[in-house]
Coordinates of N, CA and C in Angstrom, one line a residue:
Chain A
D23 N 19.1 4.6 24.7 CA 19.5 3.4 24.0 C 21.0 3.1 24.0
G24 N 21.4 1.9 24.1 CA 22.8 1.6 24.1 C 23.4 1.6 22.7
G25 N 24.7 1.9 22.7 CA 25.3 2.0 21.4 C 26.7 2.5 21.5
I26 N 27.3 2.7 20.3 CA 28.7 3.2 20.3 C 28.7 4.6 19.6
T27 N 29.4 5.5 20.3 CA 29.4 6.9 19.8 C 30.8 7.2 19.4
Q28 N 31.0 7.6 18.1 CA 32.3 8.1 17.6 C 32.2 9.6 17.4
S29 N 33.3 10.3 17.8 CA 33.3 11.7 17.5 C 34.7 12.1 17.2
P30 N 34.9 13.2 16.4 CA 33.9 13.8 15.6 C 33.5 13.0 14.4
K31 N 32.5 13.4 13.6 CA 32.2 12.7 12.4 C 33.2 13.0 11.3
Y32 N 33.6 14.2 11.2 CA 34.6 14.6 10.3 C 35.8 15.3 11.0
L33 N 37.0 15.1 10.6 CA 38.2 15.6 11.3 C 39.2 15.9 10.2
F34 N 39.8 17.1 10.3 CA 40.8 17.5 9.4 C 42.1 17.7 10.2
R35 N 43.2 17.2 9.6 CA 44.5 17.2 10.3 C 45.5 17.8 9.4
K36 N 46.4 18.7 10.0 CA 47.5 19.2 9.2 C 48.6 18.2 9.3
E37 N 49.5 18.3 8.3 CA 50.7 17.5 8.3 C 51.5 17.7 9.5
G38 N 51.9 16.5 10.2 CA 52.7 16.6 11.3 C 52.0 16.7 12.6
Q39 N 50.7 16.8 12.6 CA 49.9 16.9 13.8 C 49.4 15.5 14.3
N40 N 49.3 15.3 15.6 CA 48.6 14.2 16.2 C 47.1 14.5 16.3
V41 N 46.2 13.6 16.1 CA 44.8 13.8 16.4 C 44.3 12.6 17.1
T42 N 43.2 12.8 17.9 CA 42.6 11.7 18.7 C 41.2 11.6 18.3
L43 N 40.8 10.3 18.0 CA 39.4 10.0 17.6 C 38.8 9.3 18.9
S44 N 37.6 9.8 19.2 CA 36.9 9.3 20.3 C 36.0 8.1 20.0
C45 N 35.9 7.2 20.9 CA 35.0 6.0 20.8 C 34.5 5.7 22.2
E46 N 33.2 5.8 22.4 CA 32.6 5.6 23.7 C 31.4 4.6 23.5
Q47 N 31.3 3.6 24.4 CA 30.2 2.6 24.3 C 29.5 2.5 25.6
N48 N 28.2 2.3 25.6 CA 27.4 2.1 26.8 C 26.7 0.7 26.8
L49 N 27.4 -0.2 26.1 CA 26.8 -1.5 25.9 C 27.3 -2.5 27.0
N50 N 28.3 -2.1 27.8 CA 28.9 -2.9 28.8 C 29.7 -4.1 28.1
H51 N 30.2 -3.8 26.9 CA 31.0 -4.8 26.2 C 32.4 -4.8 26.6
D52 N 33.0 -6.0 26.7 CA 34.4 -6.1 27.1 C 35.4 -5.7 26.1
A53 N 35.1 -6.1 24.8 CA 36.1 -6.0 23.8 C 35.8 -4.8 22.9
M54 N 36.8 -4.1 22.5 CA 36.7 -2.9 21.6 C 37.7 -3.0 20.5
Y55 N 37.4 -2.4 19.3 CA 38.3 -2.5 18.2 C 38.3 -1.2 17.4
W56 N 39.4 -1.0 16.7 CA 39.5 0.1 15.7 C 39.9 -0.5 14.4
Y57 N 39.1 -0.1 13.4 CA 39.4 -0.5 12.0 C 39.6 0.8 11.1
R58 N 40.4 0.6 10.1 CA 40.5 1.6 9.1 C 39.9 1.1 7.8
Q59 N 39.2 2.0 7.1 CA 38.6 1.6 5.8 C 39.0 2.5 4.7
D60 N 39.6 1.9 3.7 CA 39.9 2.7 2.5 C 39.1 2.1 1.3
P61 N 38.9 2.9 0.3 CA 38.1 2.4 -0.8 C 38.7 1.2 -1.4
G62 N 37.8 0.2 -1.6 CA 38.3 -1.1 -2.3 C 39.1 -2.0 -1.5
Q63 N 39.4 -1.6 -0.2 CA 40.3 -2.5 0.6 C 39.6 -3.1 1.8
G64 N 38.3 -2.9 2.0 CA 37.6 -3.4 3.1 C 38.1 -2.8 4.4
L65 N 38.0 -3.6 5.5 CA 38.3 -3.1 6.8 C 39.6 -3.8 7.3
R66 N 40.5 -2.9 7.8 CA 41.8 -3.4 8.3 C 41.9 -3.1 9.8
L67 N 42.2 -4.1 10.6 CA 42.3 -3.9 12.1 C 43.5 -3.2 12.5
I68 N 43.3 -2.1 13.3 CA 44.4 -1.3 13.8 C 44.9 -1.8 15.2
Y69 N 43.9 -1.7 16.1 CA 44.2 -2.2 17.5 C 42.9 -2.8 18.0
Y70 N 43.1 -3.6 19.0 CA 41.9 -4.1 19.7 C 42.2 -4.3 21.2
S71 N 41.2 -4.4 22.0 CA 41.3 -4.5 23.5 C 40.3 -5.4 24.0
Q72 N 40.7 -6.4 24.7 CA 39.8 -7.4 25.3 C 39.3 -7.0 26.7
I73 N 40.1 -6.1 27.3 CA 39.8 -5.8 28.7 C 40.5 -4.5 29.1
V74 N 40.0 -3.8 30.1 CA 40.6 -2.6 30.5 C 42.1 -2.7 30.8
N75 N 42.8 -1.7 30.4 CA 44.3 -1.6 30.6 C 45.1 -2.7 29.8
D76 N 44.4 -3.2 28.8 CA 45.1 -4.2 27.9 C 44.7 -3.9 26.5
F77 N 45.6 -3.9 25.6 CA 45.3 -3.8 24.2 C 46.4 -4.5 23.3
Q78 N 46.0 -4.8 22.1 CA 46.9 -5.5 21.2 C 47.0 -4.9 19.9
K79 N 48.1 -5.0 19.2 CA 48.2 -4.5 17.8 C 47.5 -5.3 16.9
G80 N 46.9 -4.7 15.9 CA 46.2 -5.4 14.8 C 47.2 -5.5 13.6
D81 N 46.6 -5.5 12.4 CA 47.4 -5.7 11.2 C 48.2 -4.5 10.8
I82 N 47.7 -3.3 11.1 CA 48.3 -2.0 10.6 C 48.4 -1.0 11.7
A83 N 49.1 -1.4 12.8 CA 49.2 -0.5 14.0 C 50.2 0.6 13.9
E84 N 51.1 0.5 13.0 CA 52.2 1.5 12.9 C 51.6 2.9 12.6
G85 N 52.0 3.9 13.5 CA 51.6 5.2 13.3 C 50.3 5.5 14.1
Y86 N 49.8 4.6 14.9 CA 48.6 4.7 15.7 C 49.0 4.3 17.2
S87 N 48.2 4.9 18.1 CA 48.3 4.5 19.5 C 46.9 4.5 20.1
V88 N 46.7 3.7 21.1 CA 45.4 3.6 21.8 C 45.6 3.6 23.3
S89 N 44.5 3.7 24.1 CA 44.5 3.5 25.5 C 43.2 2.9 25.9
R90 N 43.1 2.2 27.0 CA 41.9 1.6 27.5 C 41.9 1.7 29.0
E91 N 41.7 3.0 29.4 CA 41.7 3.2 30.9 C 40.3 3.0 31.5
K92 N 39.3 3.0 30.7 CA 37.9 2.7 31.2 C 37.3 1.7 30.2
K93 N 36.4 0.9 30.7 CA 35.7 -0.1 29.9 C 34.9 0.6 28.8
E94 N 34.4 1.8 29.0 CA 33.5 2.4 28.0 C 34.3 3.1 26.9
S95 N 35.5 3.4 27.1 CA 36.2 4.3 26.2 C 37.5 3.7 25.6
F96 N 37.7 3.9 24.3 CA 38.8 3.3 23.6 C 39.3 4.3 22.5
P97 N 39.9 5.4 22.9 CA 40.4 6.5 22.0 C 41.5 6.0 21.1
L98 N 41.5 6.5 19.9 CA 42.6 6.2 18.9 C 43.3 7.5 18.6
T99 N 44.7 7.5 18.7 CA 45.5 8.6 18.3 C 46.2 8.3 17.0
V100 N 46.0 9.2 16.1 CA 46.7 9.1 14.8 C 47.9 10.0 14.9
T101 N 49.1 9.4 14.9 CA 50.3 10.2 15.1 C 50.9 10.7 13.8
S102 N 51.8 11.6 13.9 CA 52.5 12.2 12.8 C 53.3 11.1 12.0
A103 N 53.5 10.0 12.7 CA 54.3 8.9 12.1 C 53.4 8.1 11.0
Q104 N 52.1 8.3 11.1 CA 51.2 7.7 10.1 C 51.3 8.5 8.8
K105 N 51.9 8.0 7.8 CA 52.1 8.8 6.6 C 51.0 9.0 5.7
N106 N 50.0 8.1 5.8 CA 48.8 8.3 4.9 C 47.5 8.1 5.8
P107 N 47.2 9.0 6.6 CA 46.1 8.9 7.5 C 44.7 9.1 7.0
T108 N 44.6 9.7 5.8 CA 43.3 10.0 5.3 C 42.5 8.7 5.0
A109 N 41.4 8.5 5.8 CA 40.6 7.3 5.7 C 39.4 7.5 6.5
F110 N 38.6 6.4 6.5 CA 37.4 6.3 7.3 C 37.7 5.4 8.5
Y111 N 37.5 5.8 9.7 CA 37.9 5.0 10.9 C 36.6 4.6 11.6
L112 N 36.6 3.3 11.9 CA 35.4 2.7 12.5 C 35.8 2.0 13.8
C113 N 35.0 2.3 14.8 CA 35.2 1.7 16.1 C 34.1 0.6 16.3
A114 N 34.4 -0.5 17.0 CA 33.4 -1.5 17.2 C 33.6 -2.1 18.6
S115 N 32.6 -2.8 19.1 CA 32.7 -3.4 20.4 C 31.9 -4.8 20.3
S116 N 32.3 -5.7 21.2 CA 31.6 -6.9 21.3 C 31.6 -7.4 22.8
I117 N 30.7 -8.3 23.1 CA 30.6 -8.8 24.5 C 31.9 -9.5 24.8
T118 N 32.3 -10.4 24.0 CA 33.6 -11.1 24.1 C 34.2 -11.0 22.7
Q119 N 35.5 -11.2 22.7 CA 36.2 -11.1 21.4 C 35.6 -12.0 20.4
G120 N 35.3 -11.4 19.2 CA 34.9 -12.2 18.1 C 33.4 -12.5 18.0
V121 N 32.6 -12.1 18.9 CA 31.2 -12.4 18.9 C 30.4 -11.2 18.6
G122 N 29.7 -11.1 17.5 CA 28.7 -10.1 17.2 C 29.2 -8.6 17.5
Y123 N 29.9 -8.1 16.5 CA 30.4 -6.7 16.6 C 29.2 -5.7 16.5
T124 N 29.3 -4.7 17.3 CA 28.4 -3.5 17.1 C 29.4 -2.3 16.7
F125 N 29.0 -1.6 15.6 CA 29.9 -0.6 15.1 C 29.4 0.8 15.4
G126 N 30.3 1.7 15.5 CA 30.0 3.1 15.6 C 29.7 3.7 14.2
S127 N 29.4 4.9 14.0 CA 29.0 5.5 12.7 C 30.3 6.0 12.0
G128 N 31.4 6.0 12.6 CA 32.7 6.3 11.9 C 33.1 7.7 12.0
T129 N 34.4 7.9 11.8 CA 35.0 9.3 11.7 C 35.8 9.3 10.4
R130 N 35.5 10.3 9.6 CA 36.3 10.5 8.4 C 37.4 11.5 8.6
L131 N 38.6 11.0 8.5 CA 39.8 11.9 8.8 C 40.4 12.3 7.4
T132 N 40.7 13.5 7.3 CA 41.3 14.1 6.1 C 42.6 14.9 6.4
V133 N 43.7 14.7 5.8 CA 44.9 15.5 6.0 C 44.8 16.6 5.0
V134 N 45.0 17.8 5.5 CA 44.9 19.0 4.7 C 46.3 19.7 4.6
Chain B
A29 N 44.3 -19.9 10.8 CA 44.2 -18.6 10.1 C 42.8 -18.7 9.3
Q30 N 42.3 -17.5 9.1 CA 41.0 -17.4 8.4 C 41.1 -16.4 7.3
S31 N 40.3 -16.5 6.3 CA 40.2 -15.6 5.2 C 38.8 -15.6 4.6
V32 N 38.5 -14.5 3.9 CA 37.2 -14.4 3.3 C 37.4 -13.8 1.9
T33 N 36.7 -14.4 0.9 CA 36.7 -13.8 -0.4 C 35.3 -13.5 -0.8
Q34 N 35.1 -12.4 -1.5 CA 33.8 -12.0 -2.0 C 33.9 -11.8 -3.5
L35 N 33.2 -12.6 -4.2 CA 33.3 -12.6 -5.7 C 32.5 -11.4 -6.2
G36 N 33.2 -10.5 -6.9 CA 32.6 -9.4 -7.5 C 32.6 -8.2 -6.5
S37 N 33.4 -7.2 -6.9 CA 33.5 -6.0 -6.1 C 32.3 -5.1 -6.3
H38 N 31.6 -5.3 -7.4 CA 30.4 -4.5 -7.7 C 29.4 -5.4 -8.4
V39 N 28.2 -5.4 -7.9 CA 27.1 -6.2 -8.5 C 25.9 -5.2 -8.7
S40 N 25.4 -5.3 -9.9 CA 24.2 -4.5 -10.3 C 23.0 -5.4 -10.6
V41 N 21.9 -5.1 -10.1 CA 20.6 -5.8 -10.3 C 19.5 -4.8 -10.6
S42 N 18.5 -5.3 -11.3 CA 17.3 -4.4 -11.5 C 16.4 -4.6 -10.3
E43 N 15.7 -3.5 -10.0 CA 14.7 -3.5 -8.9 C 13.7 -4.7 -9.2
G44 N 13.5 -5.5 -8.1 CA 12.6 -6.6 -8.2 C 13.3 -7.9 -8.5
A45 N 14.6 -7.8 -9.0 CA 15.3 -9.0 -9.3 C 16.0 -9.7 -8.1
L46 N 16.4 -10.9 -8.3 CA 17.1 -11.6 -7.2 C 18.5 -11.0 -7.0
V47 N 18.8 -10.9 -5.7 CA 20.1 -10.5 -5.2 C 20.9 -11.7 -4.8
L48 N 22.1 -11.8 -5.3 CA 23.0 -12.9 -4.9 C 24.4 -12.3 -4.7
L49 N 24.9 -12.3 -3.5 CA 26.2 -11.8 -3.2 C 27.0 -13.0 -2.6
R50 N 28.1 -13.2 -3.2 CA 28.9 -14.5 -2.9 C 30.0 -14.2 -1.8
C51 N 30.1 -15.2 -1.0 CA 31.1 -15.2 0.1 C 31.7 -16.6 0.3
N52 N 32.9 -16.7 0.2 CA 33.6 -18.0 0.5 C 34.7 -17.7 1.6
Y53 N 34.9 -18.7 2.4 CA 35.7 -18.5 3.6 C 36.7 -19.7 3.7
S54 N 37.7 -19.4 4.5 CA 38.6 -20.5 4.9 C 38.8 -20.3 6.4
S55 N 38.8 -21.4 7.2 CA 38.9 -21.3 8.6 C 39.4 -22.7 9.1
S56 N 40.4 -22.6 10.1 CA 41.0 -23.8 10.7 C 40.1 -24.3 11.9
V57 N 39.1 -23.5 12.3 CA 38.2 -23.9 13.3 C 36.8 -23.7 12.8
P58 N 35.8 -24.3 13.5 CA 34.4 -24.1 13.1 C 34.1 -22.7 13.0
P59 N 33.6 -22.2 11.9 CA 33.4 -20.8 11.7 C 32.1 -20.2 12.2
Y60 N 32.2 -19.0 12.6 CA 31.0 -18.1 12.8 C 31.1 -17.2 11.6
L61 N 29.9 -17.0 10.9 CA 29.9 -16.2 9.7 C 28.9 -15.1 9.8
F62 N 29.2 -14.0 9.3 CA 28.4 -12.8 9.4 C 28.3 -12.0 8.1
W63 N 27.1 -11.4 7.9 CA 27.0 -10.4 6.8 C 26.6 -9.0 7.4
Y64 N 27.4 -8.0 7.0 CA 27.1 -6.7 7.4 C 26.8 -5.8 6.2
V65 N 26.0 -4.7 6.4 CA 25.7 -3.8 5.4 C 26.2 -2.4 5.8
Q66 N 26.7 -1.6 4.8 CA 27.2 -0.3 5.1 C 26.6 0.7 4.1
Y67 N 25.9 1.7 4.6 CA 25.4 2.8 3.8 C 26.5 3.9 3.8
P68 N 26.5 4.7 2.8 CA 27.6 5.7 2.6 C 27.8 6.6 3.9
N69 N 29.1 6.7 4.3 CA 29.5 7.5 5.5 C 28.8 7.0 6.8
Q70 N 28.5 5.7 6.9 CA 28.0 5.2 8.1 C 28.8 4.0 8.5
G71 N 28.5 3.5 9.8 CA 29.1 2.3 10.2 C 28.5 1.1 9.6
L72 N 28.9 -0.1 10.1 CA 28.4 -1.3 9.6 C 27.2 -1.8 10.5
Q73 N 26.2 -2.4 9.8 CA 25.0 -2.9 10.5 C 24.9 -4.4 10.2
L74 N 24.7 -5.1 11.3 CA 24.6 -6.6 11.1 C 23.3 -6.9 10.4
L75 N 23.5 -7.7 9.3 CA 22.3 -8.2 8.6 C 21.9 -9.6 9.1
L76 N 22.8 -10.5 9.3 CA 22.5 -11.8 9.8 C 23.8 -12.5 10.2
K77 N 23.7 -13.6 10.9 CA 24.8 -14.4 11.4 C 24.5 -15.8 11.5
Y78 N 25.6 -16.6 11.3 CA 25.5 -18.1 11.5 C 26.5 -18.4 12.6
T79 N 26.1 -19.1 13.6 CA 27.0 -19.6 14.7 C 26.9 -21.1 14.8
T80 N 25.8 -21.6 15.1 CA 25.5 -23.0 15.2 C 24.0 -23.2 14.8
G81 N 23.7 -24.5 14.6 CA 22.3 -24.8 14.3 C 21.9 -24.8 12.9
A82 N 20.7 -24.3 12.6 CA 20.2 -24.2 11.3 C 21.1 -23.5 10.3
T83 N 21.3 -24.1 9.2 CA 22.3 -23.6 8.2 C 21.7 -22.5 7.4
L84 N 20.4 -22.4 7.3 CA 19.8 -21.3 6.6 C 19.3 -20.2 7.6
V85 N 19.9 -19.1 7.5 CA 19.6 -18.0 8.5 C 19.0 -16.9 7.8
K86 N 18.0 -16.3 8.5 CA 17.3 -15.2 8.0 C 17.7 -13.9 8.8
G87 N 17.7 -12.8 8.0 CA 18.2 -11.6 8.7 C 17.1 -10.5 8.5
I88 N 17.6 -9.3 8.6 CA 16.8 -8.1 8.5 C 16.6 -7.8 7.0
N89 N 15.6 -7.0 6.7 CA 15.3 -6.5 5.4 C 15.1 -7.6 4.3
G90 N 14.7 -8.8 4.7 CA 14.4 -9.8 3.8 C 15.6 -10.6 3.3
F91 N 16.7 -10.4 3.8 CA 17.9 -11.1 3.4 C 18.0 -12.4 4.1
E92 N 18.6 -13.4 3.5 CA 19.0 -14.7 4.1 C 20.3 -15.2 3.5
A93 N 20.9 -16.1 4.2 CA 22.1 -16.7 3.8 C 22.2 -18.2 4.2
E94 N 22.9 -19.0 3.5 CA 22.9 -20.4 3.8 C 24.4 -20.8 4.0
F95 N 24.7 -21.4 5.1 CA 26.0 -21.9 5.4 C 26.2 -23.3 4.7
K96 N 27.1 -23.4 3.8 CA 27.4 -24.7 3.2 C 28.8 -25.1 3.5
K97 N 29.0 -26.0 4.4 CA 30.3 -26.4 4.9 C 31.1 -27.0 3.8
S98 N 30.5 -27.9 3.0 CA 31.2 -28.6 1.9 C 31.7 -27.7 0.8
E99 N 31.0 -26.5 0.7 CA 31.5 -25.5 -0.3 C 32.2 -24.4 0.3
T100 N 32.4 -24.4 1.6 CA 32.9 -23.3 2.4 C 32.3 -21.9 1.9
S101 N 31.0 -21.9 1.8 CA 30.4 -20.7 1.3 C 29.3 -20.2 2.3
F102 N 29.0 -18.9 2.1 CA 27.9 -18.3 3.0 C 27.3 -17.2 2.1
H103 N 26.7 -17.5 1.0 CA 26.2 -16.5 0.1 C 24.9 -15.8 0.6
L104 N 24.8 -14.6 0.3 CA 23.7 -13.8 0.8 C 22.7 -13.6 -0.4
T105 N 21.4 -13.8 -0.1 CA 20.4 -13.7 -1.1 C 19.2 -12.9 -0.6
K106 N 18.5 -12.3 -1.6 CA 17.2 -11.6 -1.3 C 16.4 -11.8 -2.6
P107 N 15.1 -12.3 -2.5 CA 14.4 -12.7 -3.6 C 14.1 -11.5 -4.6
S108 N 13.9 -10.3 -4.0 CA 13.4 -9.2 -4.8 C 14.1 -7.9 -4.3
A109 N 15.0 -7.3 -5.2 CA 15.8 -6.2 -4.7 C 14.9 -4.9 -4.7
H110 N 15.3 -4.1 -3.7 CA 14.6 -2.8 -3.6 C 15.7 -1.7 -3.7
M111 N 15.2 -0.5 -4.1 CA 16.2 0.6 -4.3 C 17.0 0.8 -3.0
S112 N 16.3 0.6 -1.9 CA 17.0 0.9 -0.6 C 18.1 -0.1 -0.2
D113 N 18.2 -1.2 -1.0 CA 19.2 -2.2 -0.8 C 20.6 -1.8 -1.3
A114 N 20.6 -0.7 -2.1 CA 21.9 -0.2 -2.6 C 22.8 0.2 -1.5
A115 N 24.0 -0.5 -1.4 CA 24.9 -0.3 -0.3 C 26.1 -1.2 -0.5
E116 N 27.0 -1.1 0.5 CA 28.2 -2.1 0.4 C 27.9 -3.2 1.4
Y117 N 28.3 -4.4 1.0 CA 28.0 -5.6 1.9 C 29.3 -6.3 2.2
F118 N 29.5 -6.6 3.4 CA 30.7 -7.2 3.9 C 30.4 -8.6 4.5
C119 N 31.1 -9.6 4.1 CA 31.1 -10.9 4.7 C 32.2 -11.0 5.7
A120 N 32.0 -11.6 6.9 CA 33.1 -11.7 7.9 C 33.1 -13.1 8.5
V121 N 34.2 -13.6 8.9 CA 34.3 -14.9 9.6 C 35.1 -14.7 10.9
T122 N 34.7 -15.5 11.9 CA 35.5 -15.6 13.1 C 35.3 -17.0 13.6
G123 N 35.9 -17.3 14.7 CA 35.8 -18.7 15.2 C 36.0 -18.8 16.6
K124 N 35.4 -19.7 17.3 CA 35.6 -19.9 18.7 C 37.0 -20.6 19.0
S125 N 37.8 -20.0 19.8 CA 39.1 -20.6 20.1 C 39.5 -20.3 21.5
G126 N 39.6 -21.3 22.3 CA 40.0 -21.0 23.7 C 39.0 -20.2 24.5
N127 N 39.5 -19.4 25.4 CA 38.6 -18.6 26.2 C 38.1 -17.4 25.4
Y128 N 38.8 -17.0 24.5 CA 38.3 -15.8 23.7 C 38.3 -16.3 22.2
G129 N 37.3 -15.8 21.5 CA 37.2 -16.0 20.1 C 38.3 -15.3 19.3
Q130 N 38.4 -15.7 18.1 CA 39.4 -15.0 17.3 C 38.8 -13.7 16.8
N131 N 39.6 -12.8 16.3 CA 39.1 -11.5 15.8 C 38.4 -11.8 14.4
F132 N 37.5 -10.9 14.1 CA 36.8 -11.0 12.8 C 37.8 -10.8 11.7
V133 N 37.6 -11.5 10.6 CA 38.3 -11.2 9.3 C 37.2 -10.8 8.3
F134 N 37.3 -9.7 7.7 CA 36.3 -9.1 6.8 C 36.8 -9.4 5.4
G135 N 35.8 -9.6 4.5 CA 36.0 -9.7 3.1 C 36.2 -8.2 2.6
P136 N 36.6 -8.1 1.3 CA 36.8 -6.8 0.8 C 35.6 -6.0 0.5
G137 N 34.4 -6.6 0.5 CA 33.2 -5.9 0.3 C 32.7 -6.0 -1.1
T138 N 31.3 -6.0 -1.3 CA 30.7 -5.9 -2.6 C 29.7 -4.8 -2.6
R139 N 29.9 -3.9 -3.6 CA 29.0 -2.8 -3.7 C 27.8 -3.2 -4.6
L140 N 26.6 -3.1 -4.0 CA 25.4 -3.5 -4.7 C 24.7 -2.2 -5.2
S141 N 24.4 -2.2 -6.5 CA 23.7 -1.1 -7.1 C 22.3 -1.7 -7.6
V142 N 21.2 -1.0 -7.4 CA 19.9 -1.4 -7.8 C 19.4 -0.4 -8.8
L143 N 19.1 -1.0 -10.0 CA 18.7 -0.1 -11.2 C 17.2 -0.1 -11.2
P144 N 16.7 1.1 -11.5 CA 15.2 1.2 -11.6 C 14.6 0.5 -12.8

């Protein structure tokens, strides 16, 4: 079955460490997205990519980085510059930008 | 620019009662509107969407929503709540613009509790 796979489901990071969250899709979707979710704040867009080797900053890109070397993969790195990284991170994809998102099951990142 | 408001961060209903979750939007282009549901520690699942055509759209799990352009609303309803409907619900808007659509804008979410 086609879908989006996020891994790991739970991730713990020490202060000052970089961590990478994985997002893989086999839906043949062109566009992929990363959102951050905090309680009571809904979803906030971190980065998005419309096509391989191209990506754009969203509303809260500071302290994050991404790559899009393959159509199927859109990993998110949370760098040490992100001062408050504890959150639930959601990856999504769509056939074209803005049409019918499919979401992964999320990664919960906690700073310890 | 687009935006979404959802009236009520938390709504409680009794099992069997009507569910009404409110969503109002603003959009400078004809909107595409969506409702998503999220269960704890899971991703978002599409409930229903409006793009063009019939303004009353039916989705999964007995939910439906009506697009009212004059009221800039897209409220979600279900005639009879079930315990399994307890979840967080997000309204989202996007719009067709040029070769690529615009990104989604999500509302802040409404947590639905269903009381026995």
